[in-house]
């Protein structure tokens, strides 16, 4: 069986949890795990270890009906045609590779250069929801850049959703971190953006990349990872900015594995940080297009996040 990276193990556990909770059909769960494991035998082995019976995991299933298009339900959702936001698809260079991203800017442009907030998507790639998150940040006065980490393989739009987690985890997280580093550098000559004031926010897979970026990109003044896997603990002392970790209360959320050890490492290193756990929530509670959305706590968390950026960036 193929050895899994930390991020691959994290995603496999997420897919199994979604399947067990009735949020993902068996065929879809198998498809995603197969992509990551590389073989049916490897997929069956790891699924059995996670409590999915082999005969259930491998059994045939009729193709499920098409999933309806995700609809934003948050009261703070910002539509694409909002007159206060200028949104556009842009590209920038990252070590000779063209990286795509969605940029949202305040309209009209503020008199002073605006801080830059980097946005890291979930394991689904650069979705309409993540674009919406970027526009929400712009409503708060930031230039927001949501990077498409599938760019090296042609971009999110080229793939079915089930293919994307495997593409994202074929490379080391440091490659994704380097793309965010390049994103910051791309604004060096832009006088409307204050690259001395950079923040980053990410969700799920993107929460993990945000944690790792905080340890590797000194320009990040404030990072807000939502329910992401922790960075290597030996890198925690390298964090130079402030970090607000956002977590679900659900003890079965795989994102909570290692959180106590991370908390201890942050404290021991003297990092400016805070860990928030939101009551009554499950993994991905912020995503208002998903089945675990918790409006009350998502709004509380967003208020906390904006207060953190306002103070730290």
mmCIF file of C-alpha atoms in Angstrom:
data_model
loop_
_atom_site.group_PDB
_atom_site.id
_atom_site.type_symbol
_atom_site.label_atom_id
_atom_site.label_comp_id
_atom_site.label_asym_id
_atom_site.label_seq_id
_atom_site.Cartn_x
_atom_site.Cartn_y
_atom_site.Cartn_z
ATOM 1 C CA UNK A 1 0.000 0.000 0.000
ATOM 2 C CA UNK A 2 1.267 3.465 -0.909
ATOM 3 C CA UNK A 3 2.549 5.406 2.091
ATOM 4 C CA UNK A 4 0.389 8.460 2.654
ATOM 5 C CA UNK A 5 1.591 11.952 3.353
ATOM 6 C CA UNK A 6 0.066 13.865 6.245
ATOM 7 C CA UNK A 7 -2.216 15.775 3.884
ATOM 8 C CA UNK A 8 -3.315 12.630 2.025
ATOM 9 C CA UNK A 9 -4.173 10.889 5.291
ATOM 10 C CA UNK A 10 -6.083 13.984 6.370
ATOM 11 C CA UNK A 11 -8.164 14.000 3.176
ATOM 12 C CA UNK A 12 -8.876 10.248 3.216
ATOM 13 C CA UNK A 13 -10.204 10.580 6.753
ATOM 14 C CA UNK A 14 -12.353 13.519 5.672
ATOM 15 C CA UNK A 15 -13.886 11.550 2.797
ATOM 16 C CA UNK A 16 -14.625 8.574 5.041
ATOM 17 C CA UNK A 17 -16.237 10.822 7.643
ATOM 18 C CA UNK A 18 -18.423 12.373 4.938
ATOM 19 C CA UNK A 19 -19.419 8.885 3.749
ATOM 20 C CA UNK A 20 -20.222 7.621 7.251
ATOM 21 C CA UNK A 21 -22.293 10.728 7.951
ATOM 22 C CA UNK A 22 -24.289 10.216 4.765
ATOM 23 C CA UNK A 23 -22.896 13.343 3.123
ATOM 24 C CA UNK A 24 -21.022 11.568 0.327
ATOM 25 C CA UNK A 25 -22.193 8.576 -1.730
ATOM 26 C CA UNK A 26 -20.102 5.419 -1.476
ATOM 27 C CA UNK A 27 -19.089 5.558 -5.131
ATOM 28 C CA UNK A 28 -17.873 9.135 -4.783
ATOM 29 C CA UNK A 29 -15.950 8.336 -1.600
ATOM 30 C CA UNK A 30 -14.311 5.341 -3.290
ATOM 31 C CA UNK A 31 -13.421 7.391 -6.350
ATOM 32 C CA UNK A 32 -11.614 9.999 -4.270
ATOM 33 C CA UNK A 33 -9.788 7.489 -2.075
ATOM 34 C CA UNK A 34 -8.767 5.467 -5.147
ATOM 35 C CA UNK A 35 -7.253 8.548 -6.753
ATOM 36 C CA UNK A 36 -5.092 9.134 -3.695
ATOM 37 C CA UNK A 37 -4.178 5.496 -2.981
ATOM 38 C CA UNK A 38 -3.439 4.571 -6.588
ATOM 39 C CA UNK A 39 -4.935 1.065 -6.394
ATOM 40 C CA UNK A 40 -8.152 -0.682 -5.403
ATOM 41 C CA UNK A 41 -6.256 -2.958 -3.019
ATOM 42 C CA UNK A 42 -4.656 0.002 -1.250
ATOM 43 C CA UNK A 43 -7.981 1.786 -1.038
ATOM 44 C CA UNK A 44 -9.689 -1.302 0.425
ATOM 45 C CA UNK A 45 -6.920 -1.722 2.990
ATOM 46 C CA UNK A 46 -7.056 1.823 4.317
ATOM 47 C CA UNK A 47 -10.851 1.942 4.241
ATOM 48 C CA UNK A 48 -11.037 -1.247 6.264
ATOM 49 C CA UNK A 49 -8.622 0.284 8.794
ATOM 50 C CA UNK A 50 -10.985 3.254 9.078
ATOM 51 C CA UNK A 51 -14.011 1.088 9.792
ATOM 52 C CA UNK A 52 -15.448 0.755 6.297
ATOM 53 C CA UNK A 53 -16.097 -2.912 5.540
ATOM 54 C CA UNK A 54 -14.163 -4.058 2.505
ATOM 55 C CA UNK A 55 -17.254 -5.544 0.869
ATOM 56 C CA UNK A 56 -19.093 -2.260 1.374
ATOM 57 C CA UNK A 57 -16.169 -0.208 0.123
ATOM 58 C CA UNK A 58 -15.739 -2.235 -3.045
ATOM 59 C CA UNK A 59 -19.394 -2.984 -3.776
ATOM 60 C CA UNK A 60 -20.923 -1.635 -6.948
ATOM 61 C CA UNK A 61 -23.353 1.218 -6.627
ATOM 62 C CA UNK A 62 -25.588 2.964 -9.084
ATOM 63 C CA UNK A 63 -24.290 6.332 -10.171
ATOM 64 C CA UNK A 64 -25.768 8.907 -7.777
ATOM 65 C CA UNK A 65 -27.838 11.750 -9.165
ATOM 66 C CA UNK A 66 -26.021 14.919 -10.086
ATOM 67 C CA UNK A 67 -25.376 17.200 -7.137
ATOM 68 C CA UNK A 68 -27.248 20.489 -7.429
ATOM 69 C CA UNK A 69 -25.098 23.560 -7.932
ATOM 70 C CA UNK A 70 -23.889 24.917 -4.605
ATOM 71 C CA UNK A 71 -25.784 28.013 -3.484
ATOM 72 C CA UNK A 72 -24.377 30.515 -1.021
ATOM 73 C CA UNK A 73 -26.515 30.738 2.121
ATOM 74 C CA UNK A 74 -24.491 33.108 4.270
ATOM 75 C CA UNK A 75 -26.000 36.532 4.987
ATOM 76 C CA UNK A 76 -22.540 38.027 4.358
ATOM 77 C CA UNK A 77 -22.165 36.445 0.911
ATOM 78 C CA UNK A 78 -21.083 38.996 -1.701
ATOM 79 C CA UNK A 79 -22.375 38.462 -5.272
ATOM 80 C CA UNK A 80 -20.069 38.613 -8.280
ATOM 81 C CA UNK A 81 -21.676 41.803 -9.530
ATOM 82 C CA UNK A 82 -21.417 43.683 -6.250
ATOM 83 C CA UNK A 83 -20.654 47.317 -7.198
ATOM 84 C CA UNK A 84 -18.268 47.755 -4.264
ATOM 85 C CA UNK A 85 -15.977 44.955 -5.464
ATOM 86 C CA UNK A 86 -13.923 44.564 -8.605
ATOM 87 C CA UNK A 87 -13.256 40.869 -9.150
ATOM 88 C CA UNK A 88 -11.080 39.425 -11.901
ATOM 89 C CA UNK A 89 -9.069 36.363 -12.850
ATOM 90 C CA UNK A 90 -5.363 37.108 -13.002
ATOM 91 C CA UNK A 91 -2.083 35.223 -13.404
ATOM 92 C CA UNK A 92 1.377 35.574 -11.918
ATOM 93 C CA UNK A 93 4.694 33.787 -12.226
ATOM 94 C CA UNK A 94 5.946 31.262 -9.689
ATOM 95 C CA UNK A 95 9.426 29.991 -10.573
ATOM 96 C CA UNK A 96 8.584 29.924 -14.269
ATOM 97 C CA UNK A 97 5.077 28.458 -13.855
ATOM 98 C CA UNK A 98 1.988 30.512 -14.649
ATOM 99 C CA UNK A 99 -0.337 30.469 -11.634
ATOM 100 C CA UNK A 100 -3.966 31.548 -11.868
ATOM 101 C CA UNK A 101 -5.873 33.332 -9.121
ATOM 102 C CA UNK A 102 -9.035 35.273 -8.407
ATOM 103 C CA UNK A 103 -8.407 38.813 -7.228
ATOM 104 C CA UNK A 104 -10.968 41.033 -5.505
ATOM 105 C CA UNK A 105 -10.331 44.748 -4.968
ATOM 106 C CA UNK A 106 -12.352 47.506 -3.303
ATOM 107 C CA UNK A 107 -14.264 49.740 -5.723
ATOM 108 C CA UNK A 108 -13.460 52.566 -5.787
ATOM 109 C CA UNK A 109 -9.830 52.053 -4.827
ATOM 110 C CA UNK A 110 -9.044 53.474 -1.383
ATOM 111 C CA UNK A 111 -6.849 56.542 -1.069
ATOM 112 C CA UNK A 112 -4.174 54.578 0.771
ATOM 113 C CA UNK A 113 -2.621 51.233 -0.295
ATOM 114 C CA UNK A 114 -4.767 48.349 0.930
ATOM 115 C CA UNK A 115 -3.432 45.358 2.880
ATOM 116 C CA UNK A 116 -3.250 42.042 1.001
ATOM 117 C CA UNK A 117 -5.057 38.939 2.237
ATOM 118 C CA UNK A 118 -4.161 35.603 0.618
ATOM 119 C CA UNK A 119 -6.929 32.991 0.472
ATOM 120 C CA UNK A 120 -6.238 29.248 0.309
ATOM 121 C CA UNK A 121 -9.042 27.033 -0.940
ATOM 122 C CA UNK A 122 -10.295 23.670 0.311
ATOM 123 C CA UNK A 123 -9.482 20.361 -1.389
ATOM 124 C CA UNK A 124 -12.051 21.201 -4.099
ATOM 125 C CA UNK A 125 -9.879 23.875 -5.710
ATOM 126 C CA UNK A 126 -10.844 27.439 -6.538
ATOM 127 C CA UNK A 127 -14.627 27.179 -6.221
ATOM 128 C CA UNK A 128 -17.320 29.888 -6.378
ATOM 129 C CA UNK A 129 -17.480 29.727 -2.579
ATOM 130 C CA UNK A 130 -13.801 30.649 -2.218
ATOM 131 C CA UNK A 131 -14.244 33.470 -4.700
ATOM 132 C CA UNK A 132 -17.110 34.665 -2.513
ATOM 133 C CA UNK A 133 -14.827 34.561 0.542
ATOM 134 C CA UNK A 134 -12.357 36.785 -1.330
ATOM 135 C CA UNK A 135 -15.121 39.310 -2.049
ATOM 136 C CA UNK A 136 -16.185 39.251 1.599
ATOM 137 C CA UNK A 137 -12.628 40.207 2.541
ATOM 138 C CA UNK A 138 -12.684 43.045 0.030
ATOM 139 C CA UNK A 139 -15.834 44.364 1.674
ATOM 140 C CA UNK A 140 -13.656 44.692 4.794
ATOM 141 C CA UNK A 141 -11.181 46.896 2.912
ATOM 142 C CA UNK A 142 -8.603 44.359 1.734
ATOM 143 C CA UNK A 143 -7.252 43.324 -1.625
ATOM 144 C CA UNK A 144 -7.904 39.569 -1.562
ATOM 145 C CA UNK A 145 -6.153 36.980 -3.723
ATOM 146 C CA UNK A 146 -7.483 33.417 -3.910
ATOM 147 C CA UNK A 147 -4.776 31.325 -5.579
ATOM 148 C CA UNK A 148 -5.732 28.305 -7.699
ATOM 149 C CA UNK A 149 -3.322 25.625 -6.497
ATOM 150 C CA UNK A 150 -4.442 23.351 -9.335
ATOM 151 C CA UNK A 151 -2.801 25.776 -11.780
ATOM 152 C CA UNK A 152 0.227 23.535 -12.302
ATOM 153 C CA UNK A 153 -2.143 20.910 -13.718
ATOM 154 C CA UNK A 154 -4.194 23.302 -15.818
ATOM 155 C CA UNK A 155 -6.519 24.817 -13.219
ATOM 156 C CA UNK A 156 -9.589 23.831 -11.211
ATOM 157 C CA UNK A 157 -12.025 24.291 -14.100
ATOM 158 C CA UNK A 158 -10.380 21.471 -16.095
ATOM 159 C CA UNK A 159 -11.252 18.711 -13.605
ATOM 160 C CA UNK A 160 -14.055 16.932 -11.891
ATOM 161 C CA UNK A 161 -14.148 17.691 -8.194
ATOM 162 C CA UNK A 162 -13.158 14.109 -7.312
ATOM 163 C CA UNK A 163 -9.864 14.454 -9.204
ATOM 164 C CA UNK A 164 -8.647 17.560 -7.430
ATOM 165 C CA UNK A 165 -7.596 16.235 -3.980
ATOM 166 C CA UNK A 166 -5.158 13.807 -5.606
ATOM 167 C CA UNK A 167 -3.670 16.571 -7.766
ATOM 168 C CA UNK A 168 -3.224 18.825 -4.742
ATOM 169 C CA UNK A 169 -1.444 16.151 -2.708
ATOM 170 C CA UNK A 170 0.898 14.837 -5.397
ATOM 171 C CA UNK A 171 3.341 17.609 -4.522
ATOM 172 C CA UNK A 172 4.864 18.640 -1.221
ATOM 173 C CA UNK A 173 3.006 21.396 0.648
ATOM 174 C CA UNK A 174 6.134 23.531 0.238
ATOM 175 C CA UNK A 175 5.299 23.845 -3.486
ATOM 176 C CA UNK A 176 1.945 25.396 -2.618
ATOM 177 C CA UNK A 177 3.600 27.637 -0.043
ATOM 178 C CA UNK A 178 6.053 28.809 -2.715
ATOM 179 C CA UNK A 179 3.134 29.801 -4.937
ATOM 180 C CA UNK A 180 1.772 32.017 -2.171
ATOM 181 C CA UNK A 181 5.244 33.483 -1.664
ATOM 182 C CA UNK A 182 5.317 34.278 -5.386
ATOM 183 C CA UNK A 183 1.844 35.817 -5.117
ATOM 184 C CA UNK A 184 3.142 38.322 -2.571
ATOM 185 C CA UNK A 185 6.153 39.108 -4.762
ATOM 186 C CA UNK A 186 3.859 39.781 -7.725
ATOM 187 C CA UNK A 187 2.516 42.868 -5.939
ATOM 188 C CA UNK A 188 5.942 44.390 -5.291
ATOM 189 C CA UNK A 189 5.477 47.166 -7.861
ATOM 190 C CA UNK A 190 1.753 47.701 -7.238
ATOM 191 C CA UNK A 191 1.450 50.984 -5.363
ATOM 192 C CA UNK A 192 -2.209 50.289 -4.513
ATOM 193 C CA UNK A 193 -1.299 47.259 -2.372
ATOM 194 C CA UNK A 194 0.631 47.426 0.898
ATOM 195 C CA UNK A 195 2.868 44.329 0.815
ATOM 196 C CA UNK A 196 4.168 45.235 4.264
ATOM 197 C CA UNK A 197 0.706 44.253 5.542
ATOM 198 C CA UNK A 198 -0.054 40.697 4.418
ATOM 199 C CA UNK A 199 -2.476 38.223 5.955
ATOM 200 C CA UNK A 200 -3.567 34.721 4.972
ATOM 201 C CA UNK A 201 -6.680 32.653 5.539
ATOM 202 C CA UNK A 202 -7.397 29.070 4.485
ATOM 203 C CA UNK A 203 -9.961 26.336 4.983
ATOM 204 C CA UNK A 204 -9.591 22.560 5.485
ATOM 205 C CA UNK A 205 -6.735 21.576 3.121
ATOM 206 C CA UNK A 206 -6.172 25.317 2.811
ATOM 207 C CA UNK A 207 -6.012 25.597 6.584
ATOM 208 C CA UNK A 208 -3.085 23.185 6.540
ATOM 209 C CA UNK A 209 -1.336 25.174 3.814
ATOM 210 C CA UNK A 210 -1.978 28.352 5.801
ATOM 211 C CA UNK A 211 -0.332 26.819 8.879
ATOM 212 C CA UNK A 212 2.679 25.809 6.794
ATOM 213 C CA UNK A 213 2.838 29.197 5.085
ATOM 214 C CA UNK A 214 2.936 30.893 8.481
ATOM 215 C CA UNK A 215 6.093 28.908 9.278
ATOM 216 C CA UNK A 216 7.797 29.603 5.934
ATOM 217 C CA UNK A 217 6.712 33.070 4.742
ATOM 218 C CA UNK A 218 7.960 35.813 7.074
ATOM 219 C CA UNK A 219 5.920 38.474 5.237
ATOM 220 C CA UNK A 220 2.703 37.029 6.684
ATOM 221 C CA UNK A 221 1.718 39.251 9.592
ATOM 222 C CA UNK A 222 -1.432 37.332 10.507
ATOM 223 C CA UNK A 223 -2.606 33.847 9.535
ATOM 224 C CA UNK A 224 -6.047 32.343 10.135
ATOM 225 C CA UNK A 225 -6.190 28.593 9.409
ATOM 226 C CA UNK A 226 -9.635 27.042 9.645
ATOM 227 C CA UNK A 227 -9.613 23.372 10.762
ATOM 228 C CA UNK A 228 -6.431 22.406 8.953
ATOM 229 C CA UNK A 229 -3.748 19.818 9.778
ATOM 230 C CA UNK A 230 -0.857 21.218 11.828
ATOM 231 C CA UNK A 231 2.539 22.116 10.367
ATOM 232 C CA UNK A 232 5.670 20.164 11.332
ATOM 233 C CA UNK A 233 6.101 21.075 14.975
ATOM 234 C CA UNK A 234 9.831 21.658 14.536
ATOM 235 C CA UNK A 235 8.944 24.563 12.214
ATOM 236 C CA UNK A 236 6.613 26.301 14.672
ATOM 237 C CA UNK A 237 9.393 28.519 16.143
ATOM 238 C CA UNK A 238 9.880 29.994 12.643
ATOM 239 C CA UNK A 239 6.480 31.732 12.790
ATOM 240 C CA UNK A 240 7.009 35.496 12.859
ATOM 241 C CA UNK A 241 3.391 36.640 12.554
ATOM 242 C CA UNK A 242 0.285 36.095 14.650
ATOM 243 C CA UNK A 243 -1.913 33.024 14.198
ATOM 244 C CA UNK A 244 -5.588 32.485 14.990
ATOM 245 C CA UNK A 245 -6.505 28.806 14.707
ATOM 246 C CA UNK A 246 -10.200 28.066 14.078
ATOM 247 C CA UNK A 247 -11.541 24.618 14.969
ATOM 248 C CA UNK A 248 -14.766 22.677 15.177
ATOM 249 C CA UNK A 249 -15.883 21.283 18.531
ATOM 250 C CA UNK A 250 -16.527 17.820 17.050
ATOM 251 C CA UNK A 251 -13.963 15.466 18.659
ATOM 252 C CA UNK A 252 -14.190 13.192 15.623
ATOM 253 C CA UNK A 253 -13.030 15.923 13.255
ATOM 254 C CA UNK A 254 -9.674 14.636 11.998
ATOM 255 C CA UNK A 255 -8.437 18.239 11.869
ATOM 256 C CA UNK A 256 -8.331 18.184 15.670
ATOM 257 C CA UNK A 257 -5.724 15.426 15.707
ATOM 258 C CA UNK A 258 -2.460 16.931 16.961
ATOM 259 C CA UNK A 259 -4.083 20.203 17.977
ATOM 260 C CA UNK A 260 -3.055 19.913 21.632
ATOM 261 C CA UNK A 261 0.552 19.227 20.663
ATOM 262 C CA UNK A 262 0.459 22.198 18.289
ATOM 263 C CA UNK A 263 -0.944 24.393 21.055
ATOM 264 C CA UNK A 264 1.931 23.364 23.323
ATOM 265 C CA UNK A 265 4.525 23.995 20.612
ATOM 266 C CA UNK A 266 3.129 27.467 19.892
ATOM 267 C CA UNK A 267 3.190 28.360 23.581
ATOM 268 C CA UNK A 268 6.704 26.993 24.066
ATOM 269 C CA UNK A 269 7.975 29.022 21.094
ATOM 270 C CA UNK A 270 6.414 32.241 22.395
ATOM 271 C CA UNK A 271 4.277 32.721 19.281
ATOM 272 C CA UNK A 272 1.492 35.306 19.311
ATOM 273 C CA UNK A 273 -1.457 32.971 18.800
ATOM 274 C CA UNK A 274 -4.942 31.973 19.839
ATOM 275 C CA UNK A 275 -6.894 28.742 19.325
ATOM 276 C CA UNK A 276 -10.669 29.125 19.014
ATOM 277 C CA UNK A 277 -13.078 26.171 19.221
ATOM 278 C CA UNK A 278 -16.650 26.904 18.159
ATOM 279 C CA UNK A 279 -19.425 25.079 20.053
ATOM 280 C CA UNK A 280 -21.804 22.761 18.270
ATOM 281 C CA UNK A 281 -19.769 22.755 15.058
ATOM 282 C CA UNK A 282 -18.423 20.094 12.733
ATOM 283 C CA UNK A 283 -15.665 20.152 10.144
ATOM 284 C CA UNK A 284 -16.167 22.769 7.400
ATOM 285 C CA UNK A 285 -18.745 24.675 9.439
ATOM 286 C CA UNK A 286 -17.792 27.901 7.652
ATOM 287 C CA UNK A 287 -18.676 26.708 4.138
ATOM 288 C CA UNK A 288 -22.213 27.961 3.541
ATOM 289 C CA UNK A 289 -22.509 25.859 0.367
ATOM 290 C CA UNK A 290 -21.833 22.631 2.286
ATOM 291 C CA UNK A 291 -23.936 20.324 4.482
ATOM 292 C CA UNK A 292 -22.091 21.092 7.747
ATOM 293 C CA UNK A 293 -22.576 24.838 7.581
ATOM 294 C CA UNK A 294 -23.399 26.375 10.960
ATOM 295 C CA UNK A 295 -24.564 29.907 10.284
ATOM 296 C CA UNK A 296 -24.482 31.153 13.861
ATOM 297 C CA UNK A 297 -20.971 29.972 14.602
ATOM 298 C CA UNK A 298 -19.646 30.769 11.118
ATOM 299 C CA UNK A 299 -20.678 34.395 11.636
ATOM 300 C CA UNK A 300 -19.073 34.466 15.091
ATOM 301 C CA UNK A 301 -15.877 32.997 13.649
ATOM 302 C CA UNK A 302 -15.863 35.494 10.774
ATOM 303 C CA UNK A 303 -16.223 38.372 13.223
ATOM 304 C CA UNK A 304 -13.310 36.945 15.214
ATOM 305 C CA UNK A 305 -11.249 36.580 12.045
ATOM 306 C CA UNK A 306 -11.868 40.135 10.871
ATOM 307 C CA UNK A 307 -11.008 41.489 14.326
ATOM 308 C CA UNK A 308 -7.745 39.508 14.215
ATOM 309 C CA UNK A 309 -6.801 40.855 10.787
ATOM 310 C CA UNK A 310 -7.758 44.392 11.808
ATOM 311 C CA UNK A 311 -5.463 44.228 14.827
ATOM 312 C CA UNK A 312 -2.567 42.202 13.442
ATOM 313 C CA UNK A 313 -2.210 43.095 9.757
#
